[in-house]
Coordinates of C-alpha atoms in Angstrom, one line a residue:
M1 CA -7.9 -23.0 -13.0
P2 CA -5.6 -22.3 -10.1
G3 CA -7.0 -18.8 -9.8
Y4 CA -10.5 -20.3 -9.9
R5 CA -9.8 -22.6 -7.0
W6 CA -8.3 -19.8 -4.9
F7 CA -11.4 -17.7 -5.6
V8 CA -13.8 -20.5 -4.5
A9 CA -11.8 -21.3 -1.4
T10 CA -11.6 -17.7 -0.3
A11 CA -15.2 -17.0 -1.1
M12 CA -16.2 -19.9 1.1
A13 CA -14.0 -18.5 3.9
V14 CA -15.5 -15.0 3.6
R15 CA -19.0 -16.5 3.8
L16 CA -18.1 -18.6 6.8
L17 CA -16.4 -15.7 8.5
A18 CA -19.3 -13.3 7.9
E19 CA -21.9 -15.7 9.1
T20 CA -19.9 -16.6 12.2
A21 CA -19.2 -13.0 13.1
G22 CA -22.8 -12.0 12.7
E23 CA -23.9 -15.0 14.8
A24 CA -21.4 -14.1 17.6
R25 CA -22.5 -10.5 17.6
A26 CA -26.2 -11.4 17.9
Q27 CA -25.6 -13.9 20.7
A28 CA -23.1 -11.9 22.7
S29 CA -24.6 -8.4 22.1
F30 CA -21.7 -7.3 20.1
P31 CA -21.9 -3.8 18.5
S32 CA -23.0 -3.9 14.9
V33 CA -19.7 -2.3 13.8
Y34 CA -16.3 -3.2 15.1
D35 CA -14.7 -0.4 17.2
A36 CA -11.0 -0.4 16.8
D37 CA -10.5 2.0 19.7
R38 CA -12.1 -0.4 22.1
P39 CA -9.7 -2.8 23.9
T40 CA -10.1 -6.5 23.2
S41 CA -11.2 -7.1 26.8
D42 CA -14.1 -4.8 26.2
T43 CA -15.3 -6.3 23.0
A44 CA -14.9 -10.0 23.9
P45 CA -17.9 -11.5 25.6
A46 CA -17.7 -13.2 28.9
S47 CA -17.5 -16.9 28.8
G48 CA -21.0 -17.2 30.3
A49 CA -22.5 -14.8 27.7
V50 CA -21.8 -17.0 24.7
S51 CA -24.2 -19.9 23.9
G52 CA -23.1 -23.5 23.6
Q53 CA -23.6 -23.2 19.8
A54 CA -21.1 -20.4 19.5
Q55 CA -18.6 -22.2 21.7
T56 CA -18.7 -25.3 19.4
S57 CA -18.6 -23.3 16.2
P58 CA -15.5 -24.5 14.2
W59 CA -14.6 -20.9 13.3
S60 CA -15.0 -19.7 16.9
Q61 CA -12.8 -22.5 18.1
L62 CA -10.2 -21.7 15.5
T63 CA -10.1 -17.9 16.2
Q64 CA -10.1 -18.5 19.9
A65 CA -7.2 -20.8 19.7
W66 CA -5.3 -18.4 17.3
D67 CA -6.0 -15.5 19.6
S68 CA -4.7 -17.5 22.6
L69 CA -1.6 -18.4 20.7
Q70 CA -1.0 -14.8 19.6
K71 CA -1.4 -13.6 23.2
Q72 CA 1.1 -16.1 24.5
L73 CA 3.6 -15.1 21.8
D74 CA 3.0 -11.4 22.2
N75 CA 3.9 -11.7 25.9
R76 CA 7.3 -13.0 24.7
G77 CA 7.7 -10.2 22.2
I78 CA 6.7 -12.2 19.1
Q79 CA 3.9 -11.1 16.8
L80 CA 2.5 -13.2 13.9
G81 CA 0.5 -11.6 11.2
I82 CA -1.5 -13.4 8.5
R83 CA -3.5 -11.5 6.0
Y84 CA -5.1 -12.5 2.8
D85 CA -6.0 -9.9 0.2
G86 CA -8.2 -11.0 -2.7
E87 CA -10.1 -9.3 -5.4
V88 CA -12.5 -10.0 -8.3
F89 CA -11.7 -7.7 -11.2
S90 CA -14.0 -7.0 -14.1
D91 CA -13.2 -4.8 -17.2
M92 CA -16.8 -3.6 -17.9
S93 CA -15.9 -1.5 -20.9
G94 CA -12.9 -0.4 -23.0
G95 CA -9.3 -1.1 -22.2
L96 CA -7.4 -3.9 -24.0
R97 CA -10.4 -6.3 -23.7
R98 CA -13.4 -6.9 -21.6
G99 CA -13.3 -9.8 -19.1
T100 CA -13.1 -10.9 -15.5
T101 CA -10.2 -12.3 -13.4
Y102 CA -9.3 -13.1 -9.8
L103 CA -6.1 -12.4 -8.0
G104 CA -4.9 -12.6 -4.4
N105 CA -2.0 -12.0 -2.0
L106 CA -1.1 -14.1 1.0
N107 CA 0.9 -12.0 3.5
L108 CA 2.9 -13.6 6.3
Q109 CA 4.6 -11.3 8.8
L110 CA 6.8 -11.9 11.8
T111 CA 7.7 -9.1 14.2
V112 CA 10.0 -9.6 17.1
D113 CA 10.4 -7.1 20.0
T114 CA 13.9 -8.0 21.3
Q115 CA 13.3 -6.1 24.5
R116 CA 10.7 -8.6 25.7
L117 CA 12.4 -11.6 24.0
I118 CA 16.0 -11.3 24.9
D119 CA 16.2 -8.0 26.9
W120 CA 17.7 -6.0 24.0
P121 CA 16.1 -2.6 24.3
G122 CA 14.9 -0.6 21.3
A123 CA 15.4 -3.2 18.6
T124 CA 12.8 -4.8 16.3
V125 CA 13.2 -7.7 13.8
F126 CA 10.8 -7.9 10.9
V127 CA 10.3 -10.6 8.2
Y128 CA 7.6 -10.5 5.5
G129 CA 6.8 -13.3 3.1
L130 CA 4.5 -12.7 0.2
E131 CA 2.7 -15.1 -2.2
V132 CA 0.9 -13.8 -5.3
H133 CA -1.5 -15.8 -7.5
G134 CA -4.2 -15.1 -10.1
G135 CA -4.6 -12.8 -13.0
R136 CA -3.1 -9.5 -14.2
P137 CA -5.9 -6.8 -14.4
S138 CA -3.8 -4.0 -15.9
I139 CA -1.6 -6.0 -18.2
T140 CA -4.4 -8.3 -19.6
F141 CA -7.6 -6.2 -19.4
A142 CA -7.5 -2.4 -18.5
G143 CA -4.2 -1.8 -20.3
D144 CA -3.4 1.2 -18.1
A145 CA 0.1 2.4 -17.0
Q146 CA -0.6 3.4 -13.4
G147 CA -2.1 0.1 -12.2
V148 CA -5.8 -0.2 -11.3
G149 CA -5.0 -2.6 -8.5
N150 CA -2.2 -2.2 -5.9
I151 CA -1.9 -6.0 -5.2
E152 CA -1.1 -7.0 -8.8
A153 CA 2.3 -8.6 -9.3
P154 CA 4.0 -11.6 -11.0
V155 CA 2.8 -14.9 -9.4
G156 CA 4.9 -16.8 -6.9
W157 CA 6.5 -16.7 -3.5
R158 CA 9.0 -14.0 -2.5
L159 CA 10.7 -12.5 0.5
E160 CA 9.3 -9.0 0.6
E161 CA 11.1 -7.6 3.6
A162 CA 13.6 -8.7 6.2
W163 CA 15.3 -6.1 8.4
I164 CA 16.4 -5.1 11.9
Q165 CA 15.7 -1.7 13.4
Q166 CA 17.3 -0.1 16.4
N167 CA 15.7 2.9 18.1
L168 CA 17.6 5.1 20.5
F169 CA 17.3 8.3 22.6
G170 CA 13.6 7.8 23.5
N171 CA 12.7 6.8 19.9
R172 CA 14.0 10.1 18.5
F173 CA 16.6 8.2 16.5
S174 CA 16.1 5.1 14.4
M175 CA 18.3 3.1 12.1
L176 CA 17.1 0.2 9.9
I177 CA 19.2 -2.3 7.9
G178 CA 18.0 -5.0 5.6
R179 CA 15.6 -5.7 2.8
Y180 CA 13.1 -2.8 3.1
D181 CA 10.1 -1.4 1.3
L182 CA 10.7 2.3 1.3
N183 CA 7.0 3.0 0.5
S184 CA 6.1 1.8 4.0
E185 CA 7.4 5.2 5.3
F186 CA 8.3 7.4 2.3
Y187 CA 5.8 8.9 -0.2
R188 CA 2.9 7.8 2.0
L189 CA -0.4 9.4 3.0
Q190 CA -2.9 8.1 5.5
S191 CA -6.0 9.2 3.5
A192 CA -4.6 8.1 0.1
S193 CA -4.1 4.5 1.4
L194 CA -7.8 3.9 1.2
F195 CA -7.7 3.8 -2.6
L196 CA -6.8 0.8 -4.7
N197 CA -5.1 2.4 -7.7
S198 CA -1.3 2.0 -7.3
S199 CA -0.6 5.7 -7.9
F200 CA -2.3 6.6 -4.6
G201 CA 0.4 4.6 -2.8
I202 CA 3.3 6.1 -4.7
G203 CA 3.3 8.2 -7.8
P204 CA 4.3 6.6 -11.2
E205 CA 7.0 9.2 -11.8
F206 CA 8.9 7.4 -9.0
S207 CA 7.4 3.9 -9.0
Q208 CA 8.4 3.4 -12.6
S209 CA 11.8 5.1 -12.4
G210 CA 15.3 3.5 -12.4
Q211 CA 16.2 0.2 -14.0
E212 CA 13.5 -2.0 -12.4
G213 CA 11.7 0.5 -10.2
P214 CA 12.6 1.6 -6.6
S215 CA 12.5 -0.7 -3.6
I216 CA 8.7 -1.1 -3.3
F217 CA 6.0 -3.8 -3.6
P218 CA 6.4 -6.3 -5.1
N219 CA 10.2 -6.3 -5.5
T220 CA 12.4 -4.7 -2.9
S221 CA 16.1 -4.1 -2.5
V222 CA 18.6 -4.0 0.3
G223 CA 19.9 -1.0 2.1
A224 CA 19.7 1.2 5.2
R225 CA 17.3 3.9 6.5
V226 CA 18.0 6.5 9.2
A227 CA 15.2 8.6 10.8
I228 CA 15.3 11.4 13.4
K229 CA 12.6 13.3 15.3
P230 CA 14.2 16.6 16.4
I231 CA 10.7 17.6 17.7
E232 CA 7.5 15.6 18.2
E233 CA 5.9 17.0 15.0
L234 CA 8.8 16.6 12.6
V235 CA 10.3 13.5 11.1
L236 CA 13.4 13.6 9.0
R237 CA 14.4 10.3 7.2
T238 CA 16.7 9.2 4.5
A239 CA 17.5 5.8 2.9
V240 CA 20.3 4.4 0.8
L241 CA 19.4 1.3 -1.1
D242 CA 20.6 -0.9 -4.0
G243 CA 19.6 0.9 -7.2
V244 CA 18.0 -2.3 -8.5
P245 CA 15.7 -4.7 -6.6
V246 CA 17.0 -8.1 -5.5
D247 CA 14.9 -10.2 -7.9
R248 CA 16.2 -9.6 -11.4
P249 CA 14.2 -10.0 -14.7
N250 CA 16.4 -12.9 -15.7
G251 CA 15.4 -14.9 -12.7
T252 CA 18.6 -14.4 -10.7
R253 CA 19.0 -12.6 -7.3
E254 CA 21.7 -10.1 -6.8
I255 CA 22.7 -7.4 -4.3
F256 CA 24.7 -4.3 -5.3
A257 CA 25.9 -5.7 -8.6
R258 CA 28.5 -3.7 -10.5
D259 CA 26.2 -1.4 -12.5
D260 CA 23.4 -1.1 -10.0
G261 CA 24.4 2.1 -8.5
V262 CA 22.5 3.3 -5.4
L263 CA 19.1 4.9 -4.8
V264 CA 19.1 7.7 -2.2
V265 CA 15.8 8.9 -0.9
A266 CA 15.2 11.7 1.7
E267 CA 12.0 13.1 3.2
G268 CA 11.0 15.6 5.7
A269 CA 7.4 15.3 7.1
Y270 CA 5.5 17.6 9.4
L271 CA 2.7 15.8 11.3
Y272 CA 0.0 17.6 13.1
R273 CA -0.9 15.3 16.0
P274 CA -4.4 15.9 17.4
L275 CA -5.0 17.0 20.9
A276 CA -6.6 14.5 23.3
S277 CA -10.0 16.3 23.0
E278 CA -10.0 15.9 19.2
Q279 CA -10.3 12.1 19.4
P280 CA -8.3 11.0 16.4
R281 CA -9.7 8.2 14.3
T282 CA -7.8 4.9 14.7
R283 CA -8.1 1.5 13.0
Q284 CA -7.0 -2.0 13.8
F285 CA -6.5 -2.7 10.2
R286 CA -7.6 -1.5 6.8
I287 CA -7.5 -2.5 3.2
G288 CA -4.1 -1.9 1.6
R289 CA -0.6 -2.1 3.1
N290 CA -1.5 -1.1 6.7
C291 CA -2.4 2.2 8.1
C292 CA 0.4 4.7 8.7
G293 CA -0.6 6.2 12.1
T294 CA -3.0 8.7 13.6
Y295 CA -2.6 12.3 12.6
T296 CA -5.0 15.0 11.4
G297 CA -2.5 16.8 9.1
K298 CA 0.7 15.9 7.2
L299 CA 2.9 17.9 4.9
A300 CA 5.9 16.1 3.4
L301 CA 8.6 17.0 0.9
G302 CA 10.8 14.3 -0.5
A303 CA 13.6 13.8 -3.1
W304 CA 15.2 10.8 -4.7
Y305 CA 18.4 10.2 -6.8
Y306 CA 19.8 7.1 -8.7
S307 CA 23.6 7.1 -9.1
A308 CA 23.6 4.7 -12.1
T309 CA 23.6 5.7 -15.8
F310 CA 20.5 5.6 -18.0
D311 CA 19.7 5.9 -21.7
D312 CA 18.5 9.3 -22.9
L313 CA 15.0 8.9 -24.4
T314 CA 15.7 10.9 -27.5
K315 CA 19.4 11.8 -28.0
V316 CA 21.7 9.3 -29.8
H317 CA 25.3 9.2 -30.8
P318 CA 26.3 9.2 -34.5
D319 CA 26.5 5.4 -34.4
G320 CA 22.8 5.3 -33.3
Q321 CA 23.5 4.3 -29.7
P322 CA 21.6 6.3 -27.1
V323 CA 23.4 9.0 -25.1
R324 CA 24.0 7.8 -21.5
R325 CA 22.9 10.1 -18.7
H326 CA 24.6 9.9 -15.3
G327 CA 21.9 9.8 -12.6
S328 CA 18.1 10.2 -12.5
R329 CA 16.4 12.4 -10.0
G330 CA 13.0 13.7 -8.8
F331 CA 11.1 15.1 -5.9
Y332 CA 7.5 15.0 -4.5
L333 CA 5.2 17.1 -2.3
L334 CA 2.4 15.5 -0.3
A335 CA -0.4 17.0 1.8
D336 CA -3.1 15.3 3.9
R337 CA -5.5 17.1 6.2
T338 CA -8.7 16.4 8.2
V339 CA -10.9 19.4 7.4
Y340 CA -14.0 18.4 9.3
Q341 CA -15.0 16.4 12.4
D342 CA -18.5 16.0 13.7
T343 CA -18.5 17.2 17.3
R344 CA -21.3 14.8 18.2
H345 CA -19.9 11.8 16.2
P346 CA -16.1 12.2 16.3
D347 CA -15.7 9.2 14.0
R348 CA -17.4 11.1 11.2
Q349 CA -14.6 13.0 9.5
I350 CA -13.7 14.5 6.1
A351 CA -10.1 14.6 4.9
L352 CA -8.5 16.0 1.7
F353 CA -5.1 14.9 0.3
G354 CA -2.9 15.9 -2.6
Q355 CA 0.2 14.5 -4.4
L356 CA 2.7 16.1 -6.8
G357 CA 5.7 14.3 -8.2
I358 CA 8.3 15.4 -10.7
A359 CA 11.0 13.3 -12.4
D360 CA 13.8 13.9 -14.9
P361 CA 12.1 13.8 -18.3
R362 CA 15.3 13.0 -20.2
V363 CA 15.4 9.4 -18.8
N364 CA 11.9 8.8 -17.3
R365 CA 8.7 8.4 -19.2
F366 CA 6.5 10.2 -16.7
A367 CA 7.8 13.8 -16.2
Y368 CA 5.3 14.5 -13.5
Y369 CA 2.3 13.2 -11.6
T370 CA -0.7 14.9 -9.9
G371 CA -3.2 13.2 -7.6
G372 CA -5.7 14.1 -5.0
G373 CA -8.9 13.1 -3.3
L374 CA -11.5 13.2 -0.5
T375 CA -12.4 10.6 2.1
V376 CA -15.4 10.5 4.4
S377 CA -15.4 8.3 7.5
A378 CA -18.5 7.0 9.2
L379 CA -20.7 8.3 6.4
I380 CA -23.5 5.9 7.2
P381 CA -24.9 6.1 10.7
G382 CA -23.9 3.1 12.7
R383 CA -21.0 2.2 10.4
N384 CA -18.3 4.0 12.3
Q385 CA -15.3 2.2 10.8
D386 CA -16.4 2.5 7.2
E387 CA -14.9 4.9 4.7
F388 CA -16.0 6.4 1.4
G389 CA -13.6 8.1 -1.0
V390 CA -13.3 9.7 -4.4
A391 CA -10.0 10.6 -6.0
V392 CA -8.2 11.3 -9.3
A393 CA -4.7 10.3 -10.4
A394 CA -3.0 11.7 -13.5
A395 CA 0.3 10.5 -15.0
H396 CA 1.8 12.9 -17.5
N397 CA 4.3 11.9 -20.2
G398 CA 7.4 14.0 -20.7
S399 CA 8.1 15.8 -23.9
Q400 CA 11.1 13.6 -24.6
F401 CA 9.1 10.4 -24.3
M402 CA 6.4 11.7 -26.6
K403 CA 9.1 12.7 -29.1
A404 CA 10.6 9.2 -28.9
Q405 CA 7.2 7.7 -29.6
R406 CA 6.7 10.0 -32.7
N407 CA 10.2 9.0 -34.0
Q408 CA 9.1 5.4 -33.9
G409 CA 5.8 6.2 -35.7
M410 CA 3.8 5.7 -32.6
G411 CA 1.4 8.3 -31.2
A412 CA 0.9 9.1 -27.5
Q413 CA -1.5 11.2 -25.5
R414 CA -0.1 13.5 -22.9
S415 CA -1.7 12.1 -19.8
E416 CA -3.5 9.0 -18.4
V417 CA -6.2 10.1 -15.9
T418 CA -8.0 7.7 -13.6
L419 CA -11.1 8.6 -11.5
E420 CA -11.7 6.3 -8.6
L421 CA -14.8 5.8 -6.4
T422 CA -14.6 3.4 -3.4
Y423 CA -16.2 2.3 -0.2
L424 CA -14.5 0.3 2.6
A425 CA -16.8 -1.7 4.9
Q426 CA -15.3 -3.5 7.9
F427 CA -17.1 -6.4 9.5
G428 CA -15.6 -7.4 12.8
S429 CA -11.9 -7.6 13.5
H430 CA -11.0 -10.1 10.7
L431 CA -12.9 -9.1 7.6
A432 CA -13.2 -6.0 5.3
L433 CA -14.9 -5.7 1.9
Q434 CA -14.3 -2.9 -0.6
P435 CA -16.2 -2.4 -3.8
D436 CA -14.3 0.0 -6.1
L437 CA -15.1 1.6 -9.5
Q438 CA -12.4 3.2 -11.7
F439 CA -12.7 5.1 -15.0
V440 CA -9.4 5.2 -16.9
I441 CA -9.1 8.0 -19.5
N442 CA -6.4 7.4 -22.2
P443 CA -5.1 4.0 -20.8
N444 CA -1.3 3.9 -21.2
T445 CA -1.7 7.2 -23.1
E446 CA -2.2 4.9 -26.2
P447 CA -4.6 6.4 -28.7
R448 CA -5.7 3.0 -29.9
I449 CA -6.9 1.8 -26.4
K450 CA -10.4 2.9 -25.5
N451 CA -11.2 4.5 -22.2
A452 CA -11.8 1.7 -19.6
V453 CA -14.4 1.2 -16.9
A454 CA -13.2 -1.3 -14.2
F455 CA -15.0 -2.7 -11.2
I456 CA -13.1 -4.3 -8.3
L457 CA -14.5 -6.2 -5.3
R458 CA -11.6 -6.4 -2.8
F459 CA -11.7 -8.3 0.4
E460 CA -9.3 -8.7 3.3
L461 CA -9.1 -11.6 5.8
S462 CA -6.7 -11.0 8.7
L463 CA -5.7 -13.0 11.7

């Protein structure tokens, strides 16, 4: 019932927002599609251009008051972000069982620019609170290992991030300390972030490594990150974090406990920044975990290492206890490239991306991961901020894991493969809708689970 109430409330909010945005566009001669490149002063109507009805609209009054508050705070270096991500999920065929559920995330973010607030140059303070509610599509319905939805998590409130960052030498050096989501910078591609399957955010060979996974959504850990830019196109970054996230399975919270070890991640990324004449595509917001900047090409190579000890998946001592392996490691290769841009309609672009990840098969289930896809921007005339995409994600079991399954009398397929088809439609500066279809082959590589067909309707409300 709680999930139902959330769904009804957010559905009413979406309807009100869509109706109000459409009314305001019609009365103020707004463009039919929000243009994120246009300054706010260009898109906002003059006070005399809005009818009395729009001025007295409850939603208009609310958004105007909120925008005014944000502007006042921003002048002092304080930015407040409120975003609600919700989705209706339906298992249409196969998986563990057919059915429908609803889930949502409430994201509360505070960013402080210390230069404007207290005259401390180059520093930023960031705090991110997350509330999760609703069902569990992968665990309850699809039964897949990769995760058909990237907002699925255990219900409840949590502190997702809290850190301070100091930039020096003209932003060519940056150091961050605190509770930090490494996937906000590492193992990240601009084009892949369109898709809803979790593997397009970070491959399962890394996301399901370690004792409880690395420091990523929805459970992060504490540490430090250093980044340098020796030249404009090159970014070198490394992070050292607690090897286990803060929130433990037993309900406790710990930092750098005795057997945690550390997680070390390093990445080098070459970014091709467009020339001014190439008019890069920019967005104010997008479905997912924020956009990662404007580039037309990216090539990244990363590596990770846990210092703790882990059970070998197959080898055991004479007493039956598993052999302990010191350390777990892996690396990944990412590529993202805009391969076409319409000269007459610069927003119309085609991009290709690819992902390859490899992990230590002795202690990790997934020995390697491959993913890739294509995105098309402004596919429909007049819908300049919309995006269409098709992609495939494949998680491959290691030989040791499959051997361990056989030793226990359980079978396992080599790979789980998911095909995803999605379309992101943006309506104004506060609302986005994204219908999404996924076909999961060999869910969880479990022979007894039938191939699944899942439909998701994701929406995002942002203030």
